[in-house]
PDB file of C-alpha atoms in Angstrom:
ATOM      1  CA  MET A   5      98.375  79.933  52.681  1.00  0.00           C
ATOM      2  CA  SER A   6      95.806  80.703  50.098  1.00  0.00           C
ATOM      3  CA  GLY A   7      93.408  78.348  51.926  1.00  0.00           C
ATOM      4  CA  LEU A   8      93.989  80.118  55.294  1.00  0.00           C
ATOM      5  CA  LEU A   9      93.407  83.648  53.598  1.00  0.00           C
ATOM      6  CA  ALA A  10      90.192  82.460  52.057  1.00  0.00           C
ATOM      7  CA  SER A  11      89.026  81.156  55.274  1.00  0.00           C
ATOM      8  CA  ILE A  12      89.752  84.499  57.107  1.00  0.00           C
ATOM      9  CA  LYS A  13      88.096  86.345  54.348  1.00  0.00           C
ATOM     10  CA  ARG A  14      85.047  84.144  54.444  1.00  0.00           C
ATOM     11  CA  ASN A  15      84.661  84.254  58.114  1.00  0.00           C
ATOM     12  CA  CYS A  16      85.029  88.077  58.428  1.00  0.00           C
ATOM     13  CA  LYS A  17      82.612  88.565  55.470  1.00  0.00           C
ATOM     14  CA  VAL A  18      79.989  86.365  57.225  1.00  0.00           C
ATOM     15  CA  TYR A  19      80.502  87.979  60.617  1.00  0.00           C
ATOM     16  CA  PHE A  20      79.935  91.612  59.198  1.00  0.00           C
ATOM     17  CA  LYS A  21      77.093  90.377  57.068  1.00  0.00           C
ATOM     18  CA  ASP A  22      75.185  88.752  59.885  1.00  0.00           C
ATOM     19  CA  LYS A  23      73.609  91.939  61.510  1.00  0.00           C
ATOM     20  CA  ALA A  24      72.481  90.149  64.673  1.00  0.00           C
ATOM     21  CA  MET A  25      75.904  88.796  65.364  1.00  0.00           C
ATOM     22  CA  PHE A  26      77.623  92.241  64.602  1.00  0.00           C
ATOM     23  CA  PHE A  27      75.219  94.238  66.672  1.00  0.00           C
ATOM     24  CA  SER A  28      75.478  91.812  69.560  1.00  0.00           C
ATOM     25  CA  SER A  29      79.184  92.349  69.592  1.00  0.00           C
ATOM     26  CA  LEU A  30      78.648  96.260  69.384  1.00  0.00           C
ATOM     27  CA  ILE A  31      75.936  96.395  72.072  1.00  0.00           C
ATOM     28  CA  THR A  32      78.279  95.460  74.953  1.00  0.00           C
ATOM     29  CA  PRO A  33      80.461  98.537  74.603  1.00  0.00           C
ATOM     30  CA  ILE A  34      77.566 100.896  74.049  1.00  0.00           C
ATOM     31  CA  ILE A  35      75.762  99.697  77.081  1.00  0.00           C
ATOM     32  CA  LEU A  36      78.733  99.801  79.227  1.00  0.00           C
ATOM     33  CA  LEU A  37      79.783 103.273  78.122  1.00  0.00           C
ATOM     34  CA  VAL A  38      76.250 104.487  78.923  1.00  0.00           C
ATOM     35  CA  LEU A  39      76.140 102.680  82.239  1.00  0.00           C
ATOM     36  CA  TYR A  40      79.604 104.131  83.222  1.00  0.00           C
ATOM     37  CA  VAL A  41      78.930 107.666  82.053  1.00  0.00           C
ATOM     38  CA  PHE A  42      75.488 108.199  83.559  1.00  0.00           C
ATOM     39  CA  PHE A  43      75.559 105.895  86.609  1.00  0.00           C
ATOM     40  CA  LEU A  44      78.962 105.072  87.629  1.00  0.00           C
ATOM     41  CA  ALA A  45      80.942 108.353  86.975  1.00  0.00           C
ATOM     42  CA  LYS A  46      79.488 110.233  90.040  1.00  0.00           C
ATOM     43  CA  VAL A  47      80.243 107.259  92.283  1.00  0.00           C
ATOM     44  CA  PHE A  48      83.904 107.141  91.183  1.00  0.00           C
ATOM     45  CA  LYS A  49      84.243 110.998  91.557  1.00  0.00           C
ATOM     46  CA  ASP A  50      82.906 110.937  95.134  1.00  0.00           C
ATOM     47  CA  ASN A  51      85.281 108.046  95.923  1.00  0.00           C
ATOM     48  CA  PHE A  52      88.235 110.069  94.602  1.00  0.00           C
ATOM     49  CA  ASN A  53      87.093 113.100  96.503  1.00  0.00           C
ATOM     50  CA  LYS A  54      87.065 111.090  99.643  1.00  0.00           C
ATOM     51  CA  SER A  55      90.505 109.816  99.032  1.00  0.00           C
ATOM     52  CA  LEU A  56      91.798 113.278  98.423  1.00  0.00           C
ATOM     53  CA  GLU A  57      89.807 114.905 101.372  1.00  0.00           C
ATOM     54  CA  GLY A  58      92.031 117.577 102.837  1.00  0.00           C
ATOM     55  CA  VAL A  59      94.157 117.904  99.651  1.00  0.00           C
ATOM     56  CA  VAL A  60      93.753 120.677  97.068  1.00  0.00           C
ATOM     57  CA  CYS A  61      93.088 119.024  93.731  1.00  0.00           C
ATOM     58  CA  SER A  62      91.446 120.549  90.603  1.00  0.00           C
ATOM     59  CA  ASP A  63      88.253 119.327  89.083  1.00  0.00           C
ATOM     60  CA  LYS A  64      89.943 118.664  85.941  1.00  0.00           C
ATOM     61  CA  LEU A  65      92.396 116.171  87.622  1.00  0.00           C
ATOM     62  CA  ILE A  66      89.464 114.473  89.289  1.00  0.00           C
ATOM     63  CA  ASN A  67      87.445 114.218  86.047  1.00  0.00           C
ATOM     64  CA  GLY A  68      90.526 112.853  84.280  1.00  0.00           C
ATOM     65  CA  MET A  69      90.917 110.207  86.929  1.00  0.00           C
ATOM     66  CA  VAL A  70      87.199 109.209  86.621  1.00  0.00           C
ATOM     67  CA  ALA A  71      87.474 109.146  82.840  1.00  0.00           C
ATOM     68  CA  GLY A  72      90.682 106.880  83.045  1.00  0.00           C
ATOM     69  CA  GLN A  73      88.905 104.424  85.352  1.00  0.00           C
ATOM     70  CA  LEU A  74      85.753 104.346  83.311  1.00  0.00           C
ATOM     71  CA  CYS A  75      87.448 103.814  79.915  1.00  0.00           C
ATOM     72  CA  SER A  76      90.049 101.270  81.138  1.00  0.00           C
ATOM     73  CA  SER A  77      87.044  99.199  82.781  1.00  0.00           C
ATOM     74  CA  LEU A  78      85.157  99.488  79.515  1.00  0.00           C
ATOM     75  CA  LEU A  79      88.132  98.273  77.312  1.00  0.00           C
ATOM     76  CA  ALA A  80      89.060  95.571  79.668  1.00  0.00           C
ATOM     77  CA  VAL A  81      85.525  94.078  79.463  1.00  0.00           C
ATOM     78  CA  CYS A  82      85.015  94.579  75.667  1.00  0.00           C
ATOM     79  CA  CYS A  83      88.275  92.807  74.613  1.00  0.00           C
ATOM     80  CA  ILE A  84      86.815  89.633  76.128  1.00  0.00           C
ATOM     81  CA  THR A  85      83.078  89.837  75.523  1.00  0.00           C
ATOM     82  CA  VAL A  86      83.437  91.064  71.904  1.00  0.00           C
ATOM     83  CA  ALA A  87      85.784  88.050  71.267  1.00  0.00           C
ATOM     84  CA  PHE A  88      83.096  85.626  72.522  1.00  0.00           C
ATOM     85  CA  CYS A  89      80.335  87.284  70.471  1.00  0.00           C
ATOM     86  CA  SER A  90      82.658  87.336  67.272  1.00  0.00           C
ATOM     87  CA  ASN A  91      83.828  83.692  67.849  1.00  0.00           C
ATOM     88  CA  MET A  92      80.234  82.514  68.001  1.00  0.00           C
ATOM     89  CA  LEU A  93      80.478  82.053  64.199  1.00  0.00           C
ATOM     90  CA  MET A  94      82.564  78.832  64.900  1.00  0.00           C
ATOM     91  CA  VAL A  95      79.709  77.376  66.775  1.00  0.00           C
ATOM     92  CA  GLN A  96      77.103  78.784  64.387  1.00  0.00           C
ATOM     93  CA  ASP A  97      78.871  76.932  61.450  1.00  0.00           C
ATOM     94  CA  LYS A  98      78.760  73.680  63.539  1.00  0.00           C
ATOM     95  CA  VAL A  99      75.080  74.099  64.131  1.00  0.00           C
ATOM     96  CA  THR A 100      74.240  74.838  60.508  1.00  0.00           C
ATOM     97  CA  GLY A 101      76.442  72.133  59.128  1.00  0.00           C
ATOM     98  CA  VAL A 102      78.900  74.388  57.344  1.00  0.00           C
ATOM     99  CA  ARG A 103      81.760  72.881  59.342  1.00  0.00           C
ATOM    100  CA  ALA A 104      80.865  69.532  57.870  1.00  0.00           C
ATOM    101  CA  ASP A 105      80.981  71.123  54.372  1.00  0.00           C
ATOM    102  CA  LEU A 106      84.423  72.792  55.249  1.00  0.00           C
ATOM    103  CA  ALA A 107      85.761  69.331  56.317  1.00  0.00           C
ATOM    104  CA  ILE A 108      85.547  67.934  52.923  1.00  0.00           C
ATOM    105  CA  THR A 109      87.635  70.683  51.245  1.00  0.00           C
ATOM    106  CA  PRO A 110      91.360  70.116  50.653  1.00  0.00           C
ATOM    107  CA  ALA A 111      92.405  72.478  53.506  1.00  0.00           C
ATOM    108  CA  LYS A 112      93.435  70.957  56.729  1.00  0.00           C
ATOM    109  CA  ARG A 113      91.453  71.153  59.860  1.00  0.00           C
ATOM    110  CA  SER A 114      94.275  73.275  61.484  1.00  0.00           C
ATOM    111  CA  VAL A 115      93.883  75.803  58.708  1.00  0.00           C
ATOM    112  CA  HIS A 116      90.209  76.254  59.409  1.00  0.00           C
ATOM    113  CA  ALA A 117      90.915  76.504  63.194  1.00  0.00           C
ATOM    114  CA  LEU A 118      93.529  79.142  62.594  1.00  0.00           C
ATOM    115  CA  GLY A 119      91.257  80.840  60.189  1.00  0.00           C
ATOM    116  CA  TYR A 120      88.574  81.097  62.888  1.00  0.00           C
ATOM    117  CA  TYR A 121      91.100  82.501  65.323  1.00  0.00           C
ATOM    118  CA  ILE A 122      92.584  85.165  63.074  1.00  0.00           C
ATOM    119  CA  SER A 123      89.286  86.314  61.697  1.00  0.00           C
ATOM    120  CA  THR A 124      87.819  86.528  65.296  1.00  0.00           C
ATOM    121  CA  LEU A 125      90.779  88.479  66.327  1.00  0.00           C
ATOM    122  CA  VAL A 126      90.512  90.919  63.374  1.00  0.00           C
ATOM    123  CA  THR A 127      86.790  91.604  64.014  1.00  0.00           C
ATOM    124  CA  THR A 128      87.372  91.981  67.807  1.00  0.00           C
ATOM    125  CA  ILE A 129      90.257  94.451  67.257  1.00  0.00           C
ATOM    126  CA  ILE A 130      88.159  96.455  64.869  1.00  0.00           C
ATOM    127  CA  VAL A 131      85.185  96.652  67.329  1.00  0.00           C
ATOM    128  CA  CYS A 132      87.526  97.382  70.337  1.00  0.00           C
ATOM    129  CA  GLY A 133      89.433  99.910  68.326  1.00  0.00           C
ATOM    130  CA  VAL A 134      86.254 101.830  67.765  1.00  0.00           C
ATOM    131  CA  ALA A 135      85.546 101.525  71.542  1.00  0.00           C
ATOM    132  CA  ALA A 136      89.194 102.741  72.395  1.00  0.00           C
ATOM    133  CA  CYS A 137      88.727 105.741  70.031  1.00  0.00           C
ATOM    134  CA  CYS A 138      85.521 106.723  71.835  1.00  0.00           C
ATOM    135  CA  SER A 139      87.236 106.299  75.037  1.00  0.00           C
ATOM    136  CA  LEU A 140      89.961 108.493  74.176  1.00  0.00           C
ATOM    137  CA  ILE A 141      87.545 111.278  72.845  1.00  0.00           C
ATOM    138  CA  TYR A 142      85.696 110.999  76.234  1.00  0.00           C
ATOM    139  CA  ILE A 143      89.080 111.265  78.167  1.00  0.00           C
ATOM    140  CA  ALA A 144      89.990 114.204  76.027  1.00  0.00           C
ATOM    141  CA  CYS A 145      86.722 115.955  76.955  1.00  0.00           C
ATOM    142  CA  SER A 146      87.047 115.308  80.621  1.00  0.00           C
ATOM    143  CA  GLY A 147      90.788 115.840  81.162  1.00  0.00           C
ATOM    144  CA  TRP A 148      93.568 114.853  78.836  1.00  0.00           C
ATOM    145  CA  TYR A 149      96.829 114.021  80.539  1.00  0.00           C
ATOM    146  CA  LEU A 150      98.026 111.055  78.369  1.00  0.00           C
ATOM    147  CA  SER A 151     101.249 111.091  76.485  1.00  0.00           C
ATOM    148  CA  VAL A 152     101.798 109.744  73.067  1.00  0.00           C
ATOM    149  CA  GLY A 153     103.655 106.628  74.672  1.00  0.00           C
ATOM    150  CA  ASP A 154     100.610 106.086  77.123  1.00  0.00           C
ATOM    151  CA  VAL A 155      98.221 105.977  74.079  1.00  0.00           C
ATOM    152  CA  PHE A 156     100.486 103.640  72.230  1.00  0.00           C
ATOM    153  CA  LEU A 157     100.642 101.245  75.224  1.00  0.00           C
ATOM    154  CA  LEU A 158      97.030 101.432  75.943  1.00  0.00           C
ATOM    155  CA  LEU A 159      96.283 100.384  72.255  1.00  0.00           C
ATOM    156  CA  SER A 160      98.837  97.721  72.425  1.00  0.00           C
ATOM    157  CA  ASP A 161      97.073  96.350  75.656  1.00  0.00           C
ATOM    158  CA  VAL A 162      93.818  96.375  73.835  1.00  0.00           C
ATOM    159  CA  VAL A 163      95.398  94.202  71.105  1.00  0.00           C
ATOM    160  CA  LEU A 164      97.116  91.929  73.528  1.00  0.00           C
ATOM    161  CA  LEU A 165      94.097  91.369  75.698  1.00  0.00           C
ATOM    162  CA  SER A 166      91.960  90.760  72.455  1.00  0.00           C
ATOM    163  CA  MET A 167      94.333  87.978  71.484  1.00  0.00           C
ATOM    164  CA  PHE A 168      93.803  86.449  74.905  1.00  0.00           C
ATOM    165  CA  GLY A 169      90.101  86.871  74.698  1.00  0.00           C
ATOM    166  CA  THR A 170      90.036  85.229  71.332  1.00  0.00           C
ATOM    167  CA  ALA A 171      92.288  82.285  72.471  1.00  0.00           C
ATOM    168  CA  LEU A 172      89.947  81.780  75.542  1.00  0.00           C
ATOM    169  CA  SER A 173      86.690  82.021  73.517  1.00  0.00           C
ATOM    170  CA  SER A 174      88.113  79.530  70.987  1.00  0.00           C
ATOM    171  CA  VAL A 175      88.941  77.009  73.793  1.00  0.00           C
ATOM    172  CA  ILE A 176      85.411  77.351  75.392  1.00  0.00           C
ATOM    173  CA  ASN A 177      83.481  77.612  72.125  1.00  0.00           C
ATOM    174  CA  PHE A 178      85.129  74.570  70.734  1.00  0.00           C
ATOM    175  CA  PHE A 179      82.898  72.430  72.988  1.00  0.00           C
ATOM    176  CA  LEU A 180      79.694  74.170  71.999  1.00  0.00           C
ATOM    177  CA  SER A 181      77.183  72.605  69.734  1.00  0.00           C
ATOM    178  CA  SER A 182      73.780  74.386  69.954  1.00  0.00           C
ATOM    179  CA  GLN A 183      72.158  77.904  69.894  1.00  0.00           C
ATOM    180  CA  GLY A 184      71.163  77.368  73.521  1.00  0.00           C
ATOM    181  CA  GLN A 185      74.702  76.727  74.671  1.00  0.00           C
ATOM    182  CA  MET A 186      75.806  79.879  72.697  1.00  0.00           C
ATOM    183  CA  SER A 187      73.416  82.096  74.435  1.00  0.00           C
ATOM    184  CA  ALA A 188      74.159  80.709  77.848  1.00  0.00           C
ATOM    185  CA  VAL A 189      77.791  81.065  77.485  1.00  0.00           C
ATOM    186  CA  GLY A 190      77.414  84.542  75.986  1.00  0.00           C
ATOM    187  CA  THR A 191      75.245  85.683  78.812  1.00  0.00           C
ATOM    188  CA  ALA A 192      77.386  84.213  81.556  1.00  0.00           C
ATOM    189  CA  VAL A 193      80.512  85.779  80.130  1.00  0.00           C
ATOM    190  CA  SER A 194      78.901  89.228  79.677  1.00  0.00           C
ATOM    191  CA  ALA A 195      77.446  89.238  83.093  1.00  0.00           C
ATOM    192  CA  GLY A 196      80.380  87.662  85.158  1.00  0.00           C
ATOM    193  CA  TYR A 197      83.619  88.508  83.460  1.00  0.00           C
ATOM    194  CA  GLY A 198      83.494  92.297  84.370  1.00  0.00           C
ATOM    195  CA  PHE A 199      83.476  91.327  88.124  1.00  0.00           C
ATOM    196  CA  ILE A 200      85.977  88.589  87.850  1.00  0.00           C
ATOM    197  CA  CYS A 201      88.640  90.745  86.201  1.00  0.00           C
ATOM    198  CA  GLY A 202      88.104  93.821  88.374  1.00  0.00           C
ATOM    199  CA  ALA A 203      86.514  96.022  85.795  1.00  0.00           C
ATOM    200  CA  TYR A 204      83.132  96.816  87.511  1.00  0.00           C
ATOM    201  CA  MET A 205      84.600  96.623  91.098  1.00  0.00           C
ATOM    202  CA  PRO A 206      88.345  96.924  91.829  1.00  0.00           C
ATOM    203  CA  ILE A 207      89.960  93.708  93.101  1.00  0.00           C
ATOM    204  CA  SER A 208      91.109  95.516  96.141  1.00  0.00           C
ATOM    205  CA  PHE A 209      87.428  95.668  97.345  1.00  0.00           C
ATOM    206  CA  PHE A 210      87.337  91.852  97.353  1.00  0.00           C
ATOM    207  CA  GLY A 211      88.037  89.616 100.258  1.00  0.00           C
ATOM    208  CA  LYS A 212      91.637  88.382 100.683  1.00  0.00           C
ATOM    209  CA  ALA A 213      90.725  84.774  99.570  1.00  0.00           C
ATOM    210  CA  LEU A 214      88.937  86.039  96.348  1.00  0.00           C
ATOM    211  CA  GLN A 215      91.816  88.293  95.552  1.00  0.00           C
ATOM    212  CA  ASN A 216      94.314  85.393  95.675  1.00  0.00           C
ATOM    213  CA  ILE A 217      91.968  83.310  93.523  1.00  0.00           C
ATOM    214  CA  VAL A 218      91.539  85.907  90.727  1.00  0.00           C
ATOM    215  CA  GLY A 219      95.290  86.352  90.928  1.00  0.00           C
ATOM    216  CA  PHE A 220      95.594  83.150  88.853  1.00  0.00           C
ATOM    217  CA  LEU A 221      93.469  84.565  85.965  1.00  0.00           C
ATOM    218  CA  PRO A 222      95.464  86.114  83.206  1.00  0.00           C
ATOM    219  CA  GLY A 223      92.738  88.601  82.369  1.00  0.00           C
ATOM    220  CA  THR A 224      93.103  90.202  85.764  1.00  0.00           C
ATOM    221  CA  TYR A 225      96.497  91.496  84.800  1.00  0.00           C
ATOM    222  CA  GLY A 226      95.108  92.548  81.512  1.00  0.00           C
ATOM    223  CA  THR A 227      92.772  94.980  83.145  1.00  0.00           C
ATOM    224  CA  SER A 228      95.621  96.291  85.415  1.00  0.00           C
ATOM    225  CA  LEU A 229      97.879  97.055  82.307  1.00  0.00           C
ATOM    226  CA  ILE A 230      95.059  98.942  80.627  1.00  0.00           C
ATOM    227  CA  ARG A 231      94.231 100.841  83.824  1.00  0.00           C
ATOM    228  CA  ASN A 232      97.860 101.720  84.427  1.00  0.00           C
ATOM    229  CA  HIS A 233      98.336 103.179  81.043  1.00  0.00           C
ATOM    230  CA  ALA A 234      95.041 105.002  81.027  1.00  0.00           C
ATOM    231  CA  MET A 235      95.749 106.650  84.275  1.00  0.00           C
ATOM    232  CA  GLN A 236      99.579 107.109  84.253  1.00  0.00           C
ATOM    233  CA  GLY A 237      99.451 110.617  83.005  1.00  0.00           C
ATOM    234  CA  VAL A 238      96.807 111.960  85.504  1.00  0.00           C
ATOM    235  CA  LEU A 239      98.692 110.150  88.439  1.00  0.00           C
ATOM    236  CA  ALA A 240     101.960 111.668  87.390  1.00  0.00           C
ATOM    237  CA  LYS A 241     100.408 115.109  87.122  1.00  0.00           C
ATOM    238  CA  MET A 242      99.095 114.720  90.630  1.00  0.00           C
ATOM    239  CA  GLN A 243     102.610 113.959  91.918  1.00  0.00           C
ATOM    240  CA  ASN A 244     104.058 116.830  90.172  1.00  0.00           C
ATOM    241  CA  GLN A 245     101.400 119.202  91.766  1.00  0.00           C
ATOM    242  CA  GLY A 246     102.667 118.157  95.123  1.00  0.00           C
ATOM    243  CA  ILE A 247     100.177 115.588  96.306  1.00  0.00           C
ATOM    244  CA  PRO A 248     101.770 113.242  98.856  1.00  0.00           C
ATOM    245  CA  THR A 249     103.178 109.975  97.488  1.00  0.00           C
ATOM    246  CA  GLU A 250     101.303 107.958 100.210  1.00  0.00           C
ATOM    247  CA  ILE A 251      97.880 109.205  98.936  1.00  0.00           C
ATOM    248  CA  ILE A 252      98.829 108.568  95.300  1.00  0.00           C
ATOM    249  CA  ALA A 253     100.035 104.926  96.331  1.00  0.00           C
ATOM    250  CA  GLU A 254      96.787 104.328  98.040  1.00  0.00           C
ATOM    251  CA  ILE A 255      94.822 105.507  94.892  1.00  0.00           C
ATOM    252  CA  ARG A 256      96.945 103.146  92.727  1.00  0.00           C
ATOM    253  CA  ASP A 257      96.206 100.240  95.190  1.00  0.00           C
ATOM    254  CA  SER A 258      92.494 101.001  95.283  1.00  0.00           C
ATOM    255  CA  LEU A 259      92.314 101.118  91.449  1.00  0.00           C
ATOM    256  CA  ASP A 260      94.330  97.939  90.883  1.00  0.00           C
ATOM    257  CA  CYS A 261      96.978  99.842  89.191  1.00  0.00           C
ATOM    258  CA  ASN A 262      99.202  98.041  91.765  1.00  0.00           C
ATOM    259  CA  LEU A 263      98.348  94.275  91.931  1.00  0.00           C
ATOM    260  CA  TYR A 264      99.355  91.934  94.673  1.00  0.00           C
ATOM    261  CA  PHE A 265      99.577  88.068  94.313  1.00  0.00           C
ATOM    262  CA  PHE A 266      99.428  86.655  97.967  1.00  0.00           C
ATOM    263  CA  ASP A 267     100.828  89.995  99.238  1.00  0.00           C
ATOM    264  CA  ASN A 268     103.618  90.236  96.743  1.00  0.00           C
ATOM    265  CA  GLN A 269     103.318  93.187  94.320  1.00  0.00           C
ATOM    266  CA  VAL A 270     103.314  92.189  90.716  1.00  0.00           C
ATOM    267  CA  SER A 271     105.430  94.273  88.286  1.00  0.00           C
ATOM    268  CA  THR A 272     104.354  95.555  84.956  1.00  0.00           C
ATOM    269  CA  SER A 273     106.800  93.437  83.055  1.00  0.00           C
ATOM    270  CA  THR A 274     105.508  90.300  85.069  1.00  0.00           C
ATOM    271  CA  MET A 275     102.000  91.251  84.113  1.00  0.00           C
ATOM    272  CA  TYR A 276     103.041  91.211  80.377  1.00  0.00           C
ATOM    273  CA  MET A 277     104.649  87.929  80.843  1.00  0.00           C
ATOM    274  CA  ILE A 278     101.614  86.277  82.451  1.00  0.00           C
ATOM    275  CA  LEU A 279      99.243  87.678  79.698  1.00  0.00           C
ATOM    276  CA  CYS A 280     101.460  86.639  76.901  1.00  0.00           C
TER     277      CYS A 280
END
């Protein structure tokens, strides 16, 4: 146990001491937040206005929906990309020869592996936790309709998706052995994961075949869970104000709050089981 704690402490200290690695983890949430707020917010708002054409809906509700979609997309991507950046320490130790030095210590290889996993998870949750707090502040400024339960579930989704991102990055990074491979994988994940999981563009916009393919990926359900809990309050408020249920159902489908696997709707409990 002491060996595991020492490994976790060492990895976390090295991660936060390495400014390049730390800022590369932070840059993804910052860039995405700027892109979403200044470039995509208007697009999302126009889409919502078209969906609600002919229906009286306040600007605060529209802004609340836009904020919920923006922030859920941001968090869904960050939980994976930050985990990959944080877990690059495992590859860096292999490149610099630190792994060989650790191998001669009395601690088992499984202890070092678990140490990498837990330390990566800790650093990922810290960075994503900061991103989640910024997201909640943005939602509060735009239109707050979240309950305490929604916030708790949203944060628990972030932790769960961070665990998945850490496990995924551990499996992939295990096979990397050079700085070039690290850069290539980091670039590919940062550029491609947001599209695959439905964060940049809802899966409902994809073709039928592609929708069925991404239905096999656990991260897809993580994005849907975060989006459900980020927008549950504003959608419930719309229903209370008399907006037809059919329109709300269409919005939920278009935003991937409702996911379908080969035309069968996936329940929230099933999403949790798949992600776990």
